[in-house]
Amino acid sequence: MSESNNIEIQEDKLIEQEFQALLTDYLNSNHRKKVDIIERAFRFAKEAHQGIRRRSGEPYILHPIAVARIVCQEIGLGSTSICSALLHDVVEDTEYTVKDIENLFGKKIAMIVAGLTKISGGIFGDQASAQAENFRKLLLTMSEDIRVILIKMADRLHNMRTLGSMAPSKQYKIAGETLYIYAPLAHRLGLFAIKTELEDLSFKYEHPDAYKEINQKIADSEVKRQAAYEDFSAPITKKLHEMGVHFEMKARVKSVYSIWNKMQTKNIPFEEVYDLFAVRIIFDPEREEDEKKECWNIYSIITDIYKVHPERIRDWVSRPKANGYRALHVTVMGPDGNWTEVQIRSRKMDEIAERGFAAHWKYKVGNSDEESELDIWLKTIKEILENPEPNALDFLDTIKLNLFASEIFVFTPKGELKTLPKDATALDFAFTLHTDMGYHCIAAKVNHKLVPLSQKLQSGDQVEILTSKTQTPKEEWIHFITTAKAKTRLQAALRKDKKQIAAKGENIFNNFLDENGLKKNDLSVVDKILNHFSIDKKEELFYQLGNNSISLDESVKKLFKNKSHNVFMKYLKMPFGGNNKSVHTPMKPDSTAAPHKIDRKETYILRDNGKEKNYTIAPCCSPIPGDDVLGYVNEDETVIVHKRSCPIAMKLKSSFGPRLVSAQWDEHIDESFPATIEITGIDGVGVLNHITKIISEDLAINIRNLSIESNDGLFTGKLGIMVHAVQDIEKLCNNIKKVKEVKSAVRVKNA
């Protein structure tokens, strides 16, 4: 038997094994058992993808099977979704059409596959902002059938799990896009387990060293953590058993990404992340209607044993989150003196928390609150899509306003409850009630007190909107609206107004051309006027003319006098300059005429020997050697270096992936880079002397500035320095922390 035959048999065996594992998952679920249609979908997909391989070299069919397993086991969907997952790439990658799928598997599966086909292609596509456009299609399709997005989530999760076979620049693009779009979307759909894994996997590829280090520290602190958990849980377990509660209790460690995030936002080392784990109590109520009562009974038992943190009680049992999450959270002081969060959930609440909206089908009873929450959210998405942003990236930002929103609850004058994102203003509330109310509102009454439209609302506020027929939408409103619906509606209205004003301006412009004998389609005329007013676009010129911000006066007319003289001068200059353009635009030196094309597949080495430098530092995040970085290649092939965690880089990754290049610092960079260290501690005699002595002894550091403020016995200092690498900062911070009075010394964003 030839080696290729042998490999084929082995692969066939593996494919069959994986499919049987999928069937076992399905048979262990509590869905109706439709094995026959799943079997048919698998055989059809296997045949369609015959001979096709993934980038990792494995047979392509293993990807749809893996996606179907995630759909079944981790999201909890049934046969329709499993078949759609198995078939999700058939239409895009083979000769088969959606019609073929419909004839073989029915309308529903064909519709979901068609939805998934619409939104693929952009994941590894080379078109700028393809992902943002893709995301728009994804949301459109999702508002028809939520299963499309749930299967897409499974597809993205499997792509992330197998990202290792991709080139580094592709890894950054896909990881960045995942963190920017898909993780917030998973959160909004209540898929918490998937959201956490997507964040961790993105983090693993963006910051491999930090990921390894935190993982190691979590493992090293396991024994200590387990001992702390046992001390904490023992008295609660004893009491709950005495009360006859059926429950399980477990410690849930914070994810690597959320630990790192906390370290970044609070500027603290791993050792100071005290809430490393939360305790979860999952109980089985005797009767389902007693769930809420039992949550509060368990809460009462815990708070009898430990002191409660009054500001950290979260009641999502009485009022679930917009993504359907229900639980009671309480933070108490444990026996070790650290605050510990306890999450109290029934079995049903736990399943909904882990599987999100997918789990609601399992517990579907009439038109429950949870389902209406999903409907409300999908309705909002539909409204945003009716008035989309013309720019794909702005559209993404608008949607993000709606994804990661913490909610507040406010009341109408009649006592109706409305859910809004945290930091929503009175103007947002007006648009939530009705678009026309948003357009015509002039002020609001919050708790019967008159307030401006920019007033931020708090949970529990009662809000009344005051309107006037003469009021029209204002440009400055854009600065204090936070909800996606308000933003899209306002911008649509402003665009409409702008169009009317621009049309008036275009008439003024055309009349000017006629009066001065100038041709309408002569681009040089338009360019001259644009340059005269320092305006970039023709549309903006028309708008400003219509708005009376500018006028076509004598100074503009002068531009077009002595026209024949200009023509004569043009020809006179031609022999000397070669063409008219060269008179105004000096030729670039030969060395820069054709920029060197950068190979996006290779890792780009960042070099600077004092004379030549092949990169530019992005001012938004000011990276320095030692930081995890990536390069963005602009139009003239210049590499702009960003930190991988920079918010601007996040946007670039999700929309301009093909322009990204994996970047690495050269070991011999002569340049010094600015950095800022924040120092805090207890004020005392000679502290400043100690600190400055340590800094001046360090030969690798130059001080740019130092400012220290003292308040009530504590001090905070900002130290601006020039360094060669991250290691210099770490060494300096460690040395400063050796001063007894200093409590922390950390690198912060450059001031």
Tab-separated table of C-alpha atoms in Angstrom, residues 206-356:
chain	number	residue	atom	x	y	z
A	206	GLU	CA	-1.219	39.455	20.834
A	207	HIS	CA	0.899	39.220	24.012
A	208	PRO	CA	2.390	35.693	24.120
A	209	ASP	CA	4.954	36.474	26.864
A	210	ALA	CA	2.485	38.212	29.194
A	211	TYR	CA	-0.006	35.352	28.584
A	212	LYS	CA	2.578	32.708	29.573
A	213	GLU	CA	3.705	34.704	32.609
A	214	ILE	CA	0.174	35.231	34.011
A	215	ASN	CA	-0.754	31.599	33.315
A	216	GLN	CA	2.341	30.487	35.225
A	217	LYS	CA	1.520	32.774	38.151
A	218	ILE	CA	-2.050	31.438	38.290
A	219	ALA	CA	-0.633	27.887	38.416
A	220	ASP	CA	1.943	28.854	41.084
A	221	SER	CA	-0.727	30.393	43.325
A	222	GLU	CA	-3.096	27.384	42.978
A	223	VAL	CA	-2.280	25.794	46.374
A	224	LYS	CA	-2.594	29.078	48.274
A	225	ARG	CA	-5.839	29.899	46.431
A	226	GLN	CA	-7.352	26.481	47.138
A	227	ALA	CA	-6.570	26.839	50.857
A	228	ALA	CA	-8.186	30.309	50.912
A	229	TYR	CA	-11.278	28.948	49.111
A	230	GLU	CA	-11.648	26.040	51.560
A	231	ASP	CA	-11.408	28.360	54.583
A	232	PHE	CA	-13.978	30.673	52.995
A	233	SER	CA	-16.462	28.035	51.824
A	234	ALA	CA	-16.445	25.640	54.841
A	235	PRO	CA	-18.854	27.607	57.131
A	236	ILE	CA	-21.197	28.419	54.187
A	237	THR	CA	-21.305	24.752	53.086
A	238	LYS	CA	-22.092	23.630	56.652
A	239	LYS	CA	-24.946	26.136	57.011
A	240	LEU	CA	-26.477	25.383	53.580
A	241	HIS	CA	-26.442	21.630	54.324
A	242	GLU	CA	-28.201	22.289	57.637
A	243	MET	CA	-30.876	24.243	55.742
A	244	GLY	CA	-31.362	21.315	53.319
A	245	VAL	CA	-30.333	23.270	50.195
A	246	HIS	CA	-29.311	21.159	47.158
A	247	PHE	CA	-26.319	22.992	45.699
A	248	GLU	CA	-22.797	22.879	44.345
A	249	MET	CA	-20.166	25.461	45.187
A	250	LYS	CA	-17.007	26.161	43.192
A	251	ALA	CA	-14.254	28.741	42.888
A	252	ARG	CA	-14.006	30.324	39.453
A	253	VAL	CA	-10.592	31.843	38.651
A	254	LYS	CA	-10.560	35.144	36.758
A	255	SER	CA	-9.553	34.705	33.103
A	256	VAL	CA	-5.974	35.514	32.034
A	257	TYR	CA	-7.227	38.408	29.900
A	258	SER	CA	-9.319	39.980	32.684
A	259	ILE	CA	-6.388	39.701	35.142
A	260	TRP	CA	-4.103	41.420	32.610
A	261	ASN	CA	-6.763	44.042	31.926
A	262	LYS	CA	-7.034	44.815	35.638
A	263	MET	CA	-3.222	45.031	35.932
A	264	GLN	CA	-3.187	47.511	33.006
A	265	THR	CA	-6.092	49.734	34.050
A	266	LYS	CA	-5.102	49.900	37.727
A	267	ASN	CA	-1.316	49.849	37.080
A	268	ILE	CA	-0.775	47.034	39.580
A	269	PRO	CA	1.354	43.855	39.517
A	270	PHE	CA	-0.232	40.364	39.506
A	271	GLU	CA	0.351	40.018	43.259
A	272	GLU	CA	-2.015	42.943	43.933
A	273	VAL	CA	-4.979	41.482	42.010
A	274	TYR	CA	-6.814	40.340	45.144
A	275	ASP	CA	-10.072	39.171	43.522
A	276	LEU	CA	-8.333	36.346	41.645
A	277	PHE	CA	-11.319	34.085	42.125
A	278	ALA	CA	-15.059	34.384	42.666
A	279	VAL	CA	-17.188	31.805	44.471
A	280	ARG	CA	-20.205	30.478	42.606
A	281	ILE	CA	-23.140	28.752	44.323
A	282	ILE	CA	-25.494	26.898	41.945
A	283	PHE	CA	-28.628	25.530	43.613
A	284	ASP	CA	-31.580	23.376	42.549
A	285	PRO	CA	-34.786	25.019	43.815
A	286	GLU	CA	-37.570	22.776	45.107
A	287	ARG	CA	-40.023	24.699	42.908
A	288	GLU	CA	-39.051	26.902	39.962
A	289	GLU	CA	-41.225	29.789	41.150
A	290	ASP	CA	-39.191	29.905	44.412
A	291	GLU	CA	-35.860	30.635	42.590
A	292	LYS	CA	-35.782	34.292	43.537
A	293	LYS	CA	-36.748	33.656	47.177
A	294	GLU	CA	-34.054	30.975	47.495
A	295	CYS	CA	-31.381	33.335	46.077
A	296	TRP	CA	-32.150	35.786	48.879
A	297	ASN	CA	-32.223	32.984	51.509
A	298	ILE	CA	-28.686	31.942	50.494
A	299	TYR	CA	-27.650	35.631	50.482
A	300	SER	CA	-28.967	35.903	54.044
A	301	ILE	CA	-26.940	32.853	55.179
A	302	ILE	CA	-23.701	34.247	53.651
A	303	THR	CA	-24.159	37.717	55.166
A	304	ASP	CA	-24.801	36.153	58.613
A	305	ILE	CA	-21.320	34.605	58.383
A	306	TYR	CA	-19.313	37.386	56.648
A	307	LYS	CA	-19.403	41.195	56.540
A	308	VAL	CA	-20.960	42.490	53.326
A	309	HIS	CA	-19.583	45.271	51.085
A	310	PRO	CA	-22.612	47.602	50.894
A	311	GLU	CA	-21.714	49.080	47.491
A	312	ARG	CA	-21.094	45.774	45.766
A	313	ILE	CA	-24.469	44.030	45.761
A	314	ARG	CA	-25.794	43.314	42.257
A	315	ASP	CA	-29.413	42.188	41.995
A	316	TRP	CA	-29.852	40.761	38.509
A	317	VAL	CA	-32.521	38.361	39.746
A	318	SER	CA	-35.292	40.961	40.051
A	319	ARG	CA	-34.180	42.769	36.885
A	320	PRO	CA	-32.055	40.671	34.458
A	321	LYS	CA	-29.324	42.215	32.301
A	322	ALA	CA	-30.256	43.018	28.693
A	323	ASN	CA	-28.532	39.807	27.563
A	324	GLY	CA	-30.754	37.696	29.819
A	325	TYR	CA	-28.174	37.190	32.601
A	326	ARG	CA	-29.752	36.542	36.001
A	327	ALA	CA	-27.892	36.094	39.296
A	328	LEU	CA	-27.392	37.693	42.680
A	329	HIS	CA	-23.846	38.938	43.332
A	330	VAL	CA	-22.605	39.909	46.772
A	331	THR	CA	-19.060	40.818	47.864
A	332	VAL	CA	-18.039	39.895	51.415
A	333	MET	CA	-14.906	40.131	53.574
A	334	GLY	CA	-13.388	36.634	53.798
A	335	PRO	CA	-11.472	35.191	56.787
A	336	ASP	CA	-8.149	36.180	55.110
A	337	GLY	CA	-9.166	39.880	55.096
A	338	ASN	CA	-9.709	39.999	51.308
A	339	TRP	CA	-12.963	40.886	49.554
A	340	THR	CA	-14.501	37.861	47.791
A	341	GLU	CA	-17.382	37.959	45.340
A	342	VAL	CA	-20.108	35.301	45.648
A	343	GLN	CA	-22.425	34.648	42.688
A	344	ILE	CA	-25.718	32.970	43.591
A	345	ARG	CA	-27.605	31.258	40.739
A	346	SER	CA	-30.209	28.550	40.206
A	347	ARG	CA	-29.363	25.720	37.766
A	348	LYS	CA	-31.492	27.390	35.055
A	349	MET	CA	-29.832	30.797	35.647
A	350	ASP	CA	-26.413	29.130	35.382
A	351	GLU	CA	-27.183	27.488	32.056
A	352	ILE	CA	-28.531	30.764	30.649
A	353	ALA	CA	-25.433	32.559	31.962
A	354	GLU	CA	-23.084	30.112	30.227
A	355	ARG	CA	-25.005	29.593	26.988
A	356	GLY	CA	-26.809	32.896	26.668
